[in-house]
PDB file of C-alpha atoms and ligand atoms in Angstrom:
ATOM      1  CA  MET W   1     138.007  82.974  75.822  1.00  0.00           C
ATOM      2  CA  LYS W   2     140.737  84.436  73.539  1.00  0.00           C
ATOM      3  CA  GLN W   3     143.968  85.304  75.348  1.00  0.00           C
ATOM      4  CA  ALA W   4     146.587  85.762  72.642  1.00  0.00           C
ATOM      5  CA  LEU W   5     147.315  89.426  73.214  1.00  0.00           C
ATOM      6  CA  TYR W   6     147.103  89.123  76.972  1.00  0.00           C
ATOM      7  CA  GLN W   7     149.793  86.461  76.751  1.00  0.00           C
ATOM      8  CA  THR W   8     152.133  89.064  75.231  1.00  0.00           C
ATOM      9  CA  PHE W   9     151.620  91.240  78.333  1.00  0.00           C
ATOM     10  CA  ILE W  10     152.460  88.231  80.521  1.00  0.00           C
ATOM     11  CA  GLU W  11     155.477  87.175  78.459  1.00  0.00           C
ATOM     12  CA  LYS W  12     156.937  90.669  78.420  1.00  0.00           C
ATOM     13  CA  LYS W  13     156.470  91.013  82.157  1.00  0.00           C
ATOM     14  CA  LYS W  14     158.175  87.653  82.721  1.00  0.00           C
ATOM     15  CA  GLN W  15     161.132  88.833  80.674  1.00  0.00           C
ATOM     16  CA  GLY W  16     161.280  92.216  82.461  1.00  0.00           C
ATOM     17  CA  LYS W  17     160.422  93.983  79.213  1.00  0.00           C
ATOM     18  CA  LYS W  18     158.593  97.282  79.390  1.00  0.00           C
ATOM     19  CA  SER W  19     155.931  98.246  76.876  1.00  0.00           C
ATOM     20  CA  PHE W  20     154.807 101.509  75.380  1.00  0.00           C
ATOM     21  CA  SER W  21     151.239 102.207  74.396  1.00  0.00           C
ATOM     22  CA  VAL W  22     150.201 105.278  72.433  1.00  0.00           C
ATOM     23  CA  LEU W  23     146.701 106.426  73.332  1.00  0.00           C
ATOM     24  CA  ILE W  24     144.603 107.655  70.435  1.00  0.00           C
ATOM     25  CA  ASP W  25     141.454 109.600  71.151  1.00  0.00           C
ATOM     26  CA  PRO W  26     139.337 109.222  67.977  1.00  0.00           C
ATOM     27  CA  ASP W  27     138.036 112.758  68.467  1.00  0.00           C
ATOM     28  CA  LYS W  28     141.474 114.239  68.186  1.00  0.00           C
ATOM     29  CA  VAL W  29     142.750 112.603  65.002  1.00  0.00           C
ATOM     30  CA  ASN W  30     141.951 112.659  61.317  1.00  0.00           C
ATOM     31  CA  ALA W  31     143.030 110.441  58.447  1.00  0.00           C
ATOM     32  CA  GLN W  32     146.240 112.396  57.979  1.00  0.00           C
ATOM     33  CA  THR W  33     147.292 112.452  61.643  1.00  0.00           C
ATOM     34  CA  ILE W  34     146.503 108.734  61.990  1.00  0.00           C
ATOM     35  CA  ASP W  35     148.867 107.940  59.120  1.00  0.00           C
ATOM     36  CA  GLN W  36     151.554 110.090  60.665  1.00  0.00           C
ATOM     37  CA  LEU W  37     151.129 108.494  64.120  1.00  0.00           C
ATOM     38  CA  VAL W  38     151.182 104.992  62.675  1.00  0.00           C
ATOM     39  CA  GLN W  39     154.417 105.709  60.830  1.00  0.00           C
ATOM     40  CA  LEU W  40     156.124 107.233  63.868  1.00  0.00           C
ATOM     41  CA  ALA W  41     154.874 104.430  66.127  1.00  0.00           C
ATOM     42  CA  THR W  42     156.086 101.739  63.741  1.00  0.00           C
ATOM     43  CA  ASP W  43     159.521 103.354  63.494  1.00  0.00           C
ATOM     44  CA  ALA W  44     159.712 103.672  67.293  1.00  0.00           C
ATOM     45  CA  MET W  45     158.597 100.053  67.866  1.00  0.00           C
ATOM     46  CA  VAL W  46     155.549 101.029  69.895  1.00  0.00           C
ATOM     47  CA  ASP W  47     153.943  97.925  71.439  1.00  0.00           C
ATOM     48  CA  TYR W  48     150.241  98.814  71.441  1.00  0.00           C
ATOM     49  CA  PHE W  49     147.736 101.434  70.421  1.00  0.00           C
ATOM     50  CA  PHE W  50     145.058 102.080  73.013  1.00  0.00           C
ATOM     51  CA  VAL W  51     142.022 103.702  71.396  1.00  0.00           C
ATOM     52  CA  GLY W  52     139.271 105.477  73.287  1.00  0.00           C
ATOM     53  CA  GLY W  53     138.418 108.448  75.426  1.00  0.00           C
ATOM     54  CA  SER W  54     136.202 109.465  78.320  1.00  0.00           C
ATOM     55  CA  LEU W  55     134.032 111.255  75.817  1.00  0.00           C
ATOM     56  CA  VAL W  56     133.908 110.233  72.195  1.00  0.00           C
ATOM     57  CA  ILE W  57     131.881 112.800  70.343  1.00  0.00           C
ATOM     58  CA  SER W  58     132.564 111.882  66.743  1.00  0.00           C
ATOM     59  CA  ASN W  59     131.397 108.673  65.192  1.00  0.00           C
ATOM     60  CA  HIS W  60     134.479 107.363  63.480  1.00  0.00           C
ATOM     61  CA  LEU W  61     135.845 104.801  65.946  1.00  0.00           C
ATOM     62  CA  ASP W  62     135.522 101.954  63.415  1.00  0.00           C
ATOM     63  CA  ALA W  63     137.108 103.978  60.623  1.00  0.00           C
ATOM     64  CA  CYS W  64     139.939 105.115  62.879  1.00  0.00           C
ATOM     65  CA  ILE W  65     140.773 101.542  63.904  1.00  0.00           C
ATOM     66  CA  GLN W  66     140.446 100.191  60.377  1.00  0.00           C
ATOM     67  CA  GLN W  67     142.908 102.786  59.169  1.00  0.00           C
ATOM     68  CA  ILE W  68     145.425 101.875  61.880  1.00  0.00           C
ATOM     69  CA  LYS W  69     145.048  98.156  61.185  1.00  0.00           C
ATOM     70  CA  ALA W  70     145.458  98.661  57.448  1.00  0.00           C
ATOM     71  CA  ASN W  71     148.786 100.380  57.910  1.00  0.00           C
ATOM     72  CA  CYS W  72     150.654  98.502  60.634  1.00  0.00           C
ATOM     73  CA  ASP W  73     150.866  95.354  62.741  1.00  0.00           C
ATOM     74  CA  ILE W  74     150.721  97.145  66.093  1.00  0.00           C
ATOM     75  CA  PRO W  75     147.858  95.628  68.108  1.00  0.00           C
ATOM     76  CA  VAL W  76     144.893  97.901  68.799  1.00  0.00           C
ATOM     77  CA  VAL W  77     143.355  97.678  72.258  1.00  0.00           C
ATOM     78  CA  LEU W  78     140.092  99.440  73.017  1.00  0.00           C
ATOM     79  CA  PHE W  79     140.224 101.625  76.120  1.00  0.00           C
ATOM     80  CA  PRO W  80     136.557 102.537  76.287  1.00  0.00           C
ATOM     81  CA  GLY W  81     135.104 105.453  78.196  1.00  0.00           C
ATOM     82  CA  SER W  82     131.634 103.996  77.721  1.00  0.00           C
ATOM     83  CA  PRO W  83     130.034 100.755  76.505  1.00  0.00           C
ATOM     84  CA  SER W  84     129.348 102.372  73.137  1.00  0.00           C
ATOM     85  CA  GLN W  85     133.075 102.426  72.378  1.00  0.00           C
ATOM     86  CA  VAL W  86     133.291  98.865  71.119  1.00  0.00           C
ATOM     87  CA  SER W  87     134.631  98.089  67.670  1.00  0.00           C
ATOM     88  CA  ARG W  88     135.029  94.615  66.236  1.00  0.00           C
ATOM     89  CA  TYR W  89     137.981  95.845  64.196  1.00  0.00           C
ATOM     90  CA  ALA W  90     140.195  96.097  67.297  1.00  0.00           C
ATOM     91  CA  ASP W  91     142.277  93.213  68.641  1.00  0.00           C
ATOM     92  CA  ALA W  92     141.204  93.382  72.253  1.00  0.00           C
ATOM     93  CA  LEU W  93     139.157  95.308  74.775  1.00  0.00           C
ATOM     94  CA  LEU W  94     140.197  96.489  78.217  1.00  0.00           C
ATOM     95  CA  TYR W  95     137.106  95.393  80.134  1.00  0.00           C
ATOM     96  CA  LEU W  96     137.368  98.061  82.786  1.00  0.00           C
ATOM     97  CA  SER W  97     135.898  97.926  86.244  1.00  0.00           C
ATOM     98  CA  LEU W  98     136.494 101.162  88.166  1.00  0.00           C
ATOM     99  CA  ILE W  99     137.683  99.508  91.359  1.00  0.00           C
ATOM    100  CA  SER W 100     139.002 102.746  92.894  1.00  0.00           C
ATOM    101  CA  GLY W 101     135.477 104.216  92.879  1.00  0.00           C
ATOM    102  CA  ARG W 102     132.234 103.329  94.569  1.00  0.00           C
ATOM    103  CA  ASN W 103     129.953 103.951  91.635  1.00  0.00           C
ATOM    104  CA  PRO W 104     128.154 100.621  91.055  1.00  0.00           C
ATOM    105  CA  GLU W 105     127.418 101.533  87.433  1.00  0.00           C
ATOM    106  CA  LEU W 106     131.129 101.522  86.601  1.00  0.00           C
ATOM    107  CA  LEU W 107     131.956  98.567  88.823  1.00  0.00           C
ATOM    108  CA  ILE W 108     129.382  96.197  87.270  1.00  0.00           C
ATOM    109  CA  GLY W 109     126.208  97.982  86.088  1.00  0.00           C
ATOM    110  CA  GLN W 110     127.233  98.976  82.576  1.00  0.00           C
ATOM    111  CA  HIS W 111     128.959  95.629  82.126  1.00  0.00           C
ATOM    112  CA  VAL W 112     125.705  93.779  82.682  1.00  0.00           C
ATOM    113  CA  ILE W 113     123.945  95.912  80.091  1.00  0.00           C
ATOM    114  CA  SER W 114     126.673  95.601  77.476  1.00  0.00           C
ATOM    115  CA  ALA W 115     127.729  91.969  78.115  1.00  0.00           C
ATOM    116  CA  PRO W 116     125.825  90.304  75.219  1.00  0.00           C
ATOM    117  CA  PHE W 117     127.020  92.955  72.773  1.00  0.00           C
ATOM    118  CA  VAL W 118     130.630  92.760  73.984  1.00  0.00           C
ATOM    119  CA  LYS W 119     130.626  88.964  73.796  1.00  0.00           C
ATOM    120  CA  LYS W 120     129.185  89.036  70.284  1.00  0.00           C
ATOM    121  CA  SER W 121     131.959  91.377  69.125  1.00  0.00           C
ATOM    122  CA  GLY W 122     134.394  88.442  69.242  1.00  0.00           C
ATOM    123  CA  LEU W 123     137.056  90.704  70.735  1.00  0.00           C
ATOM    124  CA  GLU W 124     139.671  89.400  73.129  1.00  0.00           C
ATOM    125  CA  ILE W 125     138.476  90.585  76.533  1.00  0.00           C
ATOM    126  CA  MET W 126     141.019  91.721  79.121  1.00  0.00           C
ATOM    127  CA  PRO W 127     139.450  92.074  82.574  1.00  0.00           C
ATOM    128  CA  THR W 128     141.096  95.204  83.971  1.00  0.00           C
ATOM    129  CA  GLY W 129     141.002  96.713  87.446  1.00  0.00           C
ATOM    130  CA  TYR W 130     140.925 100.421  86.638  1.00  0.00           C
ATOM    131  CA  MET W 131     142.143 102.769  89.344  1.00  0.00           C
ATOM    132  CA  VAL W 132     141.915 106.529  89.064  1.00  0.00           C
ATOM    133  CA  ILE W 133     144.526 108.346  91.136  1.00  0.00           C
ATOM    134  CA  ASP W 134     144.197 112.038  91.996  1.00  0.00           C
ATOM    135  CA  GLY W 135     146.218 113.947  89.423  1.00  0.00           C
ATOM    136  CA  GLY W 136     146.128 117.342  91.099  1.00  0.00           C
ATOM    137  CA  ALA W 137     142.972 118.673  89.408  1.00  0.00           C
ATOM    138  CA  PRO W 138     139.686 117.194  88.208  1.00  0.00           C
ATOM    139  CA  THR W 139     140.125 115.355  84.906  1.00  0.00           C
ATOM    140  CA  THR W 140     137.440 114.261  82.467  1.00  0.00           C
ATOM    141  CA  VAL W 141     137.565 110.730  83.841  1.00  0.00           C
ATOM    142  CA  SER W 142     137.212 111.837  87.461  1.00  0.00           C
ATOM    143  CA  TYR W 143     134.228 114.050  86.557  1.00  0.00           C
ATOM    144  CA  ILE W 144     132.473 111.586  84.260  1.00  0.00           C
ATOM    145  CA  SER W 145     132.954 108.625  86.593  1.00  0.00           C
ATOM    146  CA  ASN W 146     131.278 110.460  89.469  1.00  0.00           C
ATOM    147  CA  ALA W 147     133.677 108.700  91.806  1.00  0.00           C
ATOM    148  CA  SER W 148     136.472 110.001  94.031  1.00  0.00           C
ATOM    149  CA  PRO W 149     139.968 109.210  92.865  1.00  0.00           C
ATOM    150  CA  ILE W 150     142.450 107.651  95.285  1.00  0.00           C
ATOM    151  CA  PRO W 151     144.431 110.466  96.955  1.00  0.00           C
ATOM    152  CA  ALA W 152     147.865 110.808  95.342  1.00  0.00           C
ATOM    153  CA  ASP W 153     149.756 110.149  98.581  1.00  0.00           C
ATOM    154  CA  LYS W 154     147.724 107.171  99.830  1.00  0.00           C
ATOM    155  CA  ASN W 155     149.957 104.412  98.563  1.00  0.00           C
ATOM    156  CA  GLU W 156     148.446 101.852 100.915  1.00  0.00           C
ATOM    157  CA  ILE W 157     144.933 102.429  99.574  1.00  0.00           C
ATOM    158  CA  ALA W 158     146.217 101.968  96.035  1.00  0.00           C
ATOM    159  CA  MET W 159     148.064  98.806  97.044  1.00  0.00           C
ATOM    160  CA  CYS W 160     145.048  97.264  98.799  1.00  0.00           C
ATOM    161  CA  THR W 161     142.753  98.216  95.908  1.00  0.00           C
ATOM    162  CA  ALA W 162     145.059  96.594  93.347  1.00  0.00           C
ATOM    163  CA  MET W 163     145.426  93.466  95.483  1.00  0.00           C
ATOM    164  CA  ALA W 164     141.658  93.186  95.876  1.00  0.00           C
ATOM    165  CA  GLY W 165     141.181  93.651  92.139  1.00  0.00           C
ATOM    166  CA  GLU W 166     143.685  90.938  91.380  1.00  0.00           C
ATOM    167  CA  MET W 167     142.099  88.518  93.853  1.00  0.00           C
ATOM    168  CA  LEU W 168     138.713  89.238  92.272  1.00  0.00           C
ATOM    169  CA  GLY W 169     140.165  87.989  88.997  1.00  0.00           C
ATOM    170  CA  MET W 170     141.248  91.136  87.180  1.00  0.00           C
ATOM    171  CA  LYS W 171     144.038  90.220  84.770  1.00  0.00           C
ATOM    172  CA  LEU W 172     145.512  93.701  84.420  1.00  0.00           C
ATOM    173  CA  ILE W 173     145.720  96.651  86.790  1.00  0.00           C
ATOM    174  CA  TYR W 174     145.606 100.124  85.220  1.00  0.00           C
ATOM    175  CA  MET W 175     146.471 103.101  87.422  1.00  0.00           C
ATOM    176  CA  ASP W 176     145.540 106.352  85.730  1.00  0.00           C
ATOM    177  CA  ALA W 177     145.987 109.934  86.912  1.00  0.00           C
ATOM    178  CA  GLY W 178     143.591 110.905  84.086  1.00  0.00           C
ATOM    179  CA  SER W 179     144.287 112.332  80.685  1.00  0.00           C
ATOM    180  CA  GLY W 180     146.276 115.548  80.932  1.00  0.00           C
ATOM    181  CA  ALA W 181     146.736 115.175  84.695  1.00  0.00           C
ATOM    182  CA  LYS W 182     148.770 117.968  86.252  1.00  0.00           C
ATOM    183  CA  LYS W 183     150.593 115.494  88.450  1.00  0.00           C
ATOM    184  CA  PRO W 184     151.331 112.018  87.136  1.00  0.00           C
ATOM    185  CA  ILE W 185     151.384 109.079  89.556  1.00  0.00           C
ATOM    186  CA  ALA W 186     154.274 109.096  92.029  1.00  0.00           C
ATOM    187  CA  GLU W 187     156.962 106.443  91.694  1.00  0.00           C
ATOM    188  CA  SER W 188     156.508 105.491  95.354  1.00  0.00           C
ATOM    189  CA  MET W 189     152.909 104.458  94.657  1.00  0.00           C
ATOM    190  CA  ILE W 190     153.889 102.511  91.525  1.00  0.00           C
ATOM    191  CA  GLN W 191     156.633 100.773  93.447  1.00  0.00           C
ATOM    192  CA  MET W 192     154.360  99.753  96.299  1.00  0.00           C
ATOM    193  CA  VAL W 193     151.524  98.539  94.071  1.00  0.00           C
ATOM    194  CA  SER W 194     153.810  96.614  91.727  1.00  0.00           C
ATOM    195  CA  SER W 195     155.491  94.825  94.607  1.00  0.00           C
ATOM    196  CA  TYR W 196     152.169  93.449  95.854  1.00  0.00           C
ATOM    197  CA  ILE W 197     150.641  92.212  92.606  1.00  0.00           C
ATOM    198  CA  GLU W 198     151.672  89.757  89.918  1.00  0.00           C
ATOM    199  CA  SER W 199     149.453  91.098  87.138  1.00  0.00           C
ATOM    200  CA  PRO W 200     150.913  93.461  84.550  1.00  0.00           C
ATOM    201  CA  LEU W 201     150.655  97.062  85.761  1.00  0.00           C
ATOM    202  CA  ILE W 202     149.618  99.779  83.290  1.00  0.00           C
ATOM    203  CA  ILE W 203     150.426 103.391  84.190  1.00  0.00           C
ATOM    204  CA  GLY W 204     149.160 106.553  82.504  1.00  0.00           C
ATOM    205  CA  GLY W 205     147.974 110.104  82.950  1.00  0.00           C
ATOM    206  CA  GLY W 206     150.048 113.261  82.705  1.00  0.00           C
ATOM    207  CA  ILE W 207     153.324 111.659  81.601  1.00  0.00           C
ATOM    208  CA  THR W 208     155.007 114.321  79.467  1.00  0.00           C
ATOM    209  CA  THR W 209     158.717 113.558  79.568  1.00  0.00           C
ATOM    210  CA  PRO W 210     160.867 110.539  78.691  1.00  0.00           C
ATOM    211  CA  GLU W 211     162.490 110.856  82.142  1.00  0.00           C
ATOM    212  CA  LYS W 212     159.143 110.362  83.866  1.00  0.00           C
ATOM    213  CA  ALA W 213     158.321 107.368  81.668  1.00  0.00           C
ATOM    214  CA  TYR W 214     161.730 105.886  82.484  1.00  0.00           C
ATOM    215  CA  LEU W 215     161.317 106.414  86.240  1.00  0.00           C
ATOM    216  CA  ASN W 216     157.814 104.898  86.137  1.00  0.00           C
ATOM    217  CA  CYS W 217     159.237 101.780  84.488  1.00  0.00           C
ATOM    218  CA  LYS W 218     162.068 101.555  86.987  1.00  0.00           C
ATOM    219  CA  ALA W 219     159.478 101.804  89.764  1.00  0.00           C
ATOM    220  CA  GLY W 220     157.562  98.806  88.409  1.00  0.00           C
ATOM    221  CA  ALA W 221     155.248  99.932  85.604  1.00  0.00           C
ATOM    222  CA  ASP W 222     154.961  97.291  82.873  1.00  0.00           C
ATOM    223  CA  VAL W 223     153.092  99.378  80.300  1.00  0.00           C
ATOM    224  CA  ILE W 224     153.272 103.159  79.921  1.00  0.00           C
ATOM    225  CA  VAL W 225     150.338 104.902  78.235  1.00  0.00           C
ATOM    226  CA  ILE W 226     150.809 108.345  76.735  1.00  0.00           C
ATOM    227  CA  GLY W 227     148.174 110.397  74.943  1.00  0.00           C
ATOM    228  CA  ASN W 228     148.221 114.154  75.489  1.00  0.00           C
ATOM    229  CA  ALA W 229     151.951 114.758  75.247  1.00  0.00           C
ATOM    230  CA  ILE W 230     152.038 112.945  71.892  1.00  0.00           C
ATOM    231  CA  GLU W 231     148.993 114.814  70.613  1.00  0.00           C
ATOM    232  CA  LYS W 232     150.933 118.005  71.264  1.00  0.00           C
ATOM    233  CA  ASP W 233     154.243 116.789  69.828  1.00  0.00           C
ATOM    234  CA  SER W 234     154.210 113.516  67.943  1.00  0.00           C
ATOM    235  CA  SER W 235     157.998 113.513  67.596  1.00  0.00           C
ATOM    236  CA  LEU W 236     158.103 112.575  71.309  1.00  0.00           C
ATOM    237  CA  ILE W 237     157.087 109.014  70.368  1.00  0.00           C
ATOM    238  CA  LYS W 238     160.650 107.986  69.598  1.00  0.00           C
ATOM    239  CA  GLU W 239     162.157 109.547  72.729  1.00  0.00           C
ATOM    240  CA  MET W 240     159.461 108.056  74.942  1.00  0.00           C
ATOM    241  CA  SER W 241     159.884 104.638  73.386  1.00  0.00           C
ATOM    242  CA  ASP W 242     163.674 104.729  73.758  1.00  0.00           C
ATOM    243  CA  ALA W 243     163.347 105.735  77.428  1.00  0.00           C
ATOM    244  CA  ILE W 244     160.836 102.969  78.164  1.00  0.00           C
ATOM    245  CA  LYS W 245     162.764 100.286  76.297  1.00  0.00           C
ATOM    246  CA  SER W 246     166.060 101.305  77.902  1.00  0.00           C
ATOM    247  CA  VAL W 247     164.751  99.902  81.191  1.00  0.00           C
ATOM    248  CA  GLN W 248     164.345  96.477  79.670  1.00  0.00           C
ATOM    249  CA  LYS W 249     167.959  96.544  78.475  1.00  0.00           C
ATOM    250  CA  VAL W 250     169.380  97.067  81.951  1.00  0.00           C
ATOM    251  CA  GLY W 251     166.699  94.833  83.505  1.00  0.00           C
ATOM    252  CA  ALA W 252     163.723  95.753  85.639  1.00  0.00           C
ATOM    253  CA  ILE W 253     164.230  96.475  89.334  1.00  0.00           C
TER     254      ILE W 253
HETATM  255  C1  LIG Z 301     144.613 108.693  80.110  1.00  0.00           C
HETATM  256  O1  LIG Z 301     146.310 107.213  80.850  1.00  0.00           O
HETATM  257  C2  LIG Z 301     145.871 107.974  79.780  1.00  0.00           C
HETATM  258  O2  LIG Z 301     143.594 107.851  80.444  1.00  0.00           O
HETATM  259  C3  LIG Z 301     146.929 108.871  79.199  1.00  0.00           C
HETATM  260  O3  LIG Z 301     146.985 110.143  79.784  1.00  0.00           O
HETATM  261  O4  LIG Z 301     146.707 111.733  77.900  1.00  0.00           O
HETATM  262  O5  LIG Z 301     147.763 112.478  80.047  1.00  0.00           O
HETATM  263  O6  LIG Z 301     148.971 110.952  78.499  1.00  0.00           O
HETATM  264  P1  LIG Z 301     147.647 111.381  79.007  1.00  0.00           P
END
């Protein structure tokens, strides 16, 4: 199985380097905004583009990714909300199992159905333990997944879930308060989870300020994912990136 991009996650973690991923929802961009985002992300030394959404209504996933790839070297990682969101033009796929929920369809069911198609895509597959954390109000992901999120103050549940995911073979752990979450994940939870796992830890959902991104990294996040805040104000890309990368300069905790 291909592992080239995953190795960059591992290498960066080893070196205490923090990464920044800009989330692009194909429904919310057009050719012009993609060009603008790509330029800003290149200038800000963004590490990855995650592409996907809980709901993808339009049908231009392939075109969106092709346009990104044609204009920069930033790797594109699919962050699919459903098995239909697979594009061979991407570099890798977060192969998500919703380990915080108890909906068998999202733990293994949809994977079984889509496995031959995913394998045929030739994409690098990154097995990812996906954990939805309560973000203060229902989000699209919490509704669509039909699964309860982990309560925001139950750090031990999050820690045990991440440990179990890692021991089951997940190569990445992604804790997500959901897109546009009112309350992003608390640093205390990030700190506890990161201290019990060795896999790279991805954090996203409701991060709107560079300060929050910085504190998340200090607490142990390895990759910060930001979508909504950048959709509203793309000039934030540079500030967010500087905040995230500043942690690597002084060294991770
Ligand atoms: C959502 O983690 C991502 O799945 C990013 O969330 O859009 O709130 O930044 P935001």
